[in-house]
GROMACS .gro file of C-alpha atoms in nm:
model
  158
    1MET     CA    1  -2.231  -0.967  -1.437
    2ARG     CA    2  -1.959  -0.730  -1.558
    3ASN     CA    3  -2.111  -0.442  -1.365
    4ILE     CA    4  -2.097  -0.643  -1.042
    5SER     CA    5  -1.727  -0.713  -1.101
    6LYS     CA    6  -1.660  -0.344  -1.163
    7VAL     CA    7  -1.848  -0.248  -0.847
    8ARG     CA    8  -1.654  -0.504  -0.641
    9PHE     CA    9  -1.325  -0.382  -0.785
   10ALA     CA   10  -1.415  -0.020  -0.709
   11PHE     CA   11  -1.528  -0.110  -0.356
   12PHE     CA   12  -1.207  -0.299  -0.272
   13THR     CA   13  -0.990  -0.028  -0.425
   14VAL     CA   14  -1.160   0.244  -0.220
   15ALA     CA   15  -1.154   0.027   0.095
   16PHE     CA   16  -0.782  -0.039   0.048
   17PHE     CA   17  -0.695   0.329   0.027
   18LEU     CA   18  -0.925   0.428   0.313
   19TYR     CA   19  -0.816   0.160   0.557
   20ALA     CA   20  -0.460   0.083   0.457
   21ARG     CA   21  -0.204   0.206   0.706
   22PRO     CA   22   0.023   0.472   0.553
   23LEU     CA   23   0.382   0.365   0.493
   24PHE     CA   24   0.545   0.686   0.610
   25ALA     CA   25   0.885   0.610   0.754
   26ALA     CA   26   1.193   0.819   0.810
   27GLU     CA   27   1.477   0.637   0.642
   28VAL     CA   28   1.853   0.644   0.677
   29PHE     CA   29   2.086   0.546   0.397
   30PHE     CA   30   2.451   0.559   0.290
   31GLU     CA   31   2.617   0.699  -0.021
   32MET     CA   32   2.970   0.693  -0.160
   33LYS     CA   33   3.115   0.891  -0.448
   34ASP     CA   34   3.320   0.599  -0.578
   35ARG     CA   35   3.194   0.240  -0.558
   36ASP     CA   36   3.531   0.095  -0.669
   37ILE     CA   37   3.699   0.020  -0.335
   38ARG     CA   38   4.052  -0.118  -0.323
   39ALA     CA   39   4.235  -0.257  -0.022
   40GLY     CA   40   4.444   0.020   0.133
   41ASP     CA   41   4.257   0.309  -0.038
   42ALA     CA   42   4.051   0.522   0.201
   43PHE     CA   43   3.695   0.615   0.107
   44VAL     CA   44   3.417   0.829   0.254
   45ALA     CA   45   3.070   0.693   0.329
   46ASP     CA   46   2.805   0.963   0.387
   47PHE     CA   47   2.519   0.882   0.624
   48PHE     CA   48   2.191   1.054   0.528
   49LEU     CA   49   1.839   1.094   0.667
   50ASP     CA   50   1.526   1.115   0.451
   51THR     CA   51   1.237   1.234   0.670
   52GLU     CA   52   0.972   1.111   0.422
   53ASP     CA   53   0.764   1.429   0.464
   54GLN     CA   54   0.773   1.411   0.844
   55ASP     CA   55   0.910   1.693   1.059
   56VAL     CA   56   1.170   1.536   1.290
   57ASN     CA   57   1.381   1.682   1.570
   58ALA     CA   58   1.598   1.400   1.706
   59VAL     CA   59   1.786   1.099   1.574
   60GLU     CA   60   1.985   0.825   1.747
   61GLY     CA   61   2.126   0.484   1.673
   62ALA     CA   62   2.452   0.326   1.563
   63VAL     CA   63   2.623   0.276   1.230
   64VAL     CA   64   2.768  -0.075   1.222
   65PHE     CA   65   3.049  -0.195   0.999
   66PRO     CA   66   3.269  -0.505   0.963
   67GLN     CA   67   3.569  -0.413   1.178
   68ASP     CA   68   3.770  -0.702   1.033
   69LEU     CA   69   3.736  -0.538   0.689
   70LEU     CA   70   3.719  -0.164   0.760
   71GLU     CA   71   3.900   0.071   0.995
   72VAL     CA   72   3.757   0.414   1.080
   73LYS     CA   73   4.011   0.690   1.016
   74ASP     CA   74   3.787   0.991   1.079
   75ILE     CA   75   3.428   1.089   1.151
   76ARG     CA   76   3.312   1.422   1.008
   77ASP     CA   77   3.000   1.596   1.133
   78GLY     CA   78   3.058   1.939   0.974
   79GLY     CA   79   2.754   2.034   0.766
   80SER     CA   80   2.533   1.792   0.962
   81LEU     CA   81   2.160   1.850   0.998
   82VAL     CA   82   2.217   1.778   1.371
   83ASN     CA   83   2.274   2.106   1.558
   84PHE     CA   84   2.317   1.961   1.909
   85TRP     CA   85   2.498   1.632   1.969
   86ILE     CA   86   2.394   1.443   2.281
   87ASP     CA   87   2.630   1.158   2.184
   88ARG     CA   88   2.874   1.276   1.916
   89PRO     CA   89   2.957   0.996   1.670
   90SER     CA   90   3.263   0.799   1.782
   91VAL     CA   91   3.401   0.450   1.717
   92SER     CA   92   3.333   0.166   1.959
   93ARG     CA   93   3.397  -0.200   1.863
   94GLY     CA   94   3.264  -0.210   1.508
   95GLU     CA   95   2.998   0.053   1.551
   96ILE     CA   96   2.955   0.428   1.565
   97PRO     CA   97   2.687   0.522   1.818
   98PHE     CA   98   2.529   0.867   1.789
   99ALA     CA   99   2.242   1.076   1.923
  100GLY     CA  100   2.152   1.431   1.835
  101MET     CA  101   1.881   1.692   1.827
  102ILE     CA  102   1.762   1.926   1.556
  103PRO     CA  103   1.600   2.225   1.734
  104GLY     CA  104   1.319   2.364   1.520
  105GLY     CA  105   1.288   2.035   1.332
  106TYR     CA  106   1.400   1.904   0.996
  107LEU     CA  107   1.185   1.814   0.695
  108HIS     CA  108   1.382   1.718   0.382
  109GLU     CA  109   1.461   1.424   0.156
  110LYS     CA  110   1.837   1.410   0.200
  111GLY     CA  111   2.006   1.553   0.507
  112LEU     CA  112   2.363   1.467   0.599
  113VAL     CA  113   2.391   1.322   0.950
  114PHE     CA  114   2.769   1.261   0.932
  115SER     CA  115   3.043   1.114   0.713
  116VAL     CA  116   3.292   0.840   0.790
  117LEU     CA  117   3.638   0.802   0.639
  118PHE     CA  118   3.704   0.427   0.618
  119GLN     CA  119   4.029   0.248   0.537
  120PRO     CA  120   3.988  -0.110   0.408
  121THR     CA  121   4.230  -0.346   0.581
  122ARG     CA  122   4.198  -0.638   0.339
  123GLU     CA  123   4.004  -0.771   0.042
  124GLY     CA  124   3.655  -0.900   0.113
  125HIS     CA  125   3.292  -0.806   0.138
  126GLY     CA  126   3.048  -0.690   0.403
  127SER     CA  127   2.803  -0.408   0.462
  128ILE     CA  128   2.759  -0.082   0.646
  129ASP     CA  129   2.425  -0.065   0.822
  130ALA     CA  130   2.234   0.118   1.095
  131ARG     CA  131   2.097  -0.038   1.414
  132GLY     CA  132   1.889   0.078   1.707
  133LEU     CA  133   1.745   0.367   1.510
  134ARG     CA  134   1.512   0.603   1.683
  135ILE     CA  135   1.384   0.915   1.514
  136LEU     CA  136   1.151   1.150   1.698
  137LEU     CA  137   0.890   1.372   1.540
  138ASN     CA  138   0.889   1.747   1.595
  139ASP     CA  139   0.534   1.734   1.734
  140GLY     CA  140   0.592   1.856   2.089
  141LYS     CA  141   0.540   1.503   2.225
  142GLY     CA  142   0.856   1.325   2.111
  143THR     CA  143   0.654   1.071   1.913
  144ASP     CA  144   0.863   0.795   1.755
  145ALA     CA  145   0.865   0.805   1.376
  146GLU     CA  146   0.854   0.474   1.195
  147THR     CA  147   1.207   0.417   1.072
  148GLY     CA  148   1.387   0.219   0.811
  149ALA     CA  149   1.748   0.167   0.711
  150THR     CA  150   1.906   0.048   0.392
  151ALA     CA  151   2.228  -0.153   0.432
  152PHE     CA  152   2.514  -0.052   0.205
  153PRO     CA  153   2.706  -0.347   0.056
  154ILE     CA  154   3.086  -0.313   0.045
  155VAL     CA  155   3.321  -0.508  -0.181
  156VAL     CA  156   3.692  -0.445  -0.137
  157SER     CA  157   3.908  -0.568  -0.423
  158GLY     CA  158   4.285  -0.605  -0.446
   0.00000   0.00000   0.00000
């Protein structure tokens, strides 16, 4: 009886790995040097791309933020992995739309897309997130990569 259980376990384990869909997804995320945010003190949020071992050559979407809590003072794209901006990041009603290409492709864990200098306008909480993401593979066909985004919680204290 034990041997049958071991065989079943082995069969289901092998079947899972053979037939399970891979979870490869290019992901975008945000980082800040200092998590202690005070009302009135500007801070920089860096927007990164992790290609998750996929060669990508284009990225588009919008960074969204609570405009009642944060004001954009500057957007910095120096040092970006994007070489050619189709839609350079700019502020529009609580979001920062962007679209750019990476000729030759990009394949790394942590590539800077751009940075945003925010100024909190009051105490409160919210999050910085990404919407409408589209990342294209560098495969000659413009295949959409599966994408994911991690929201970045913000707490502004007094």
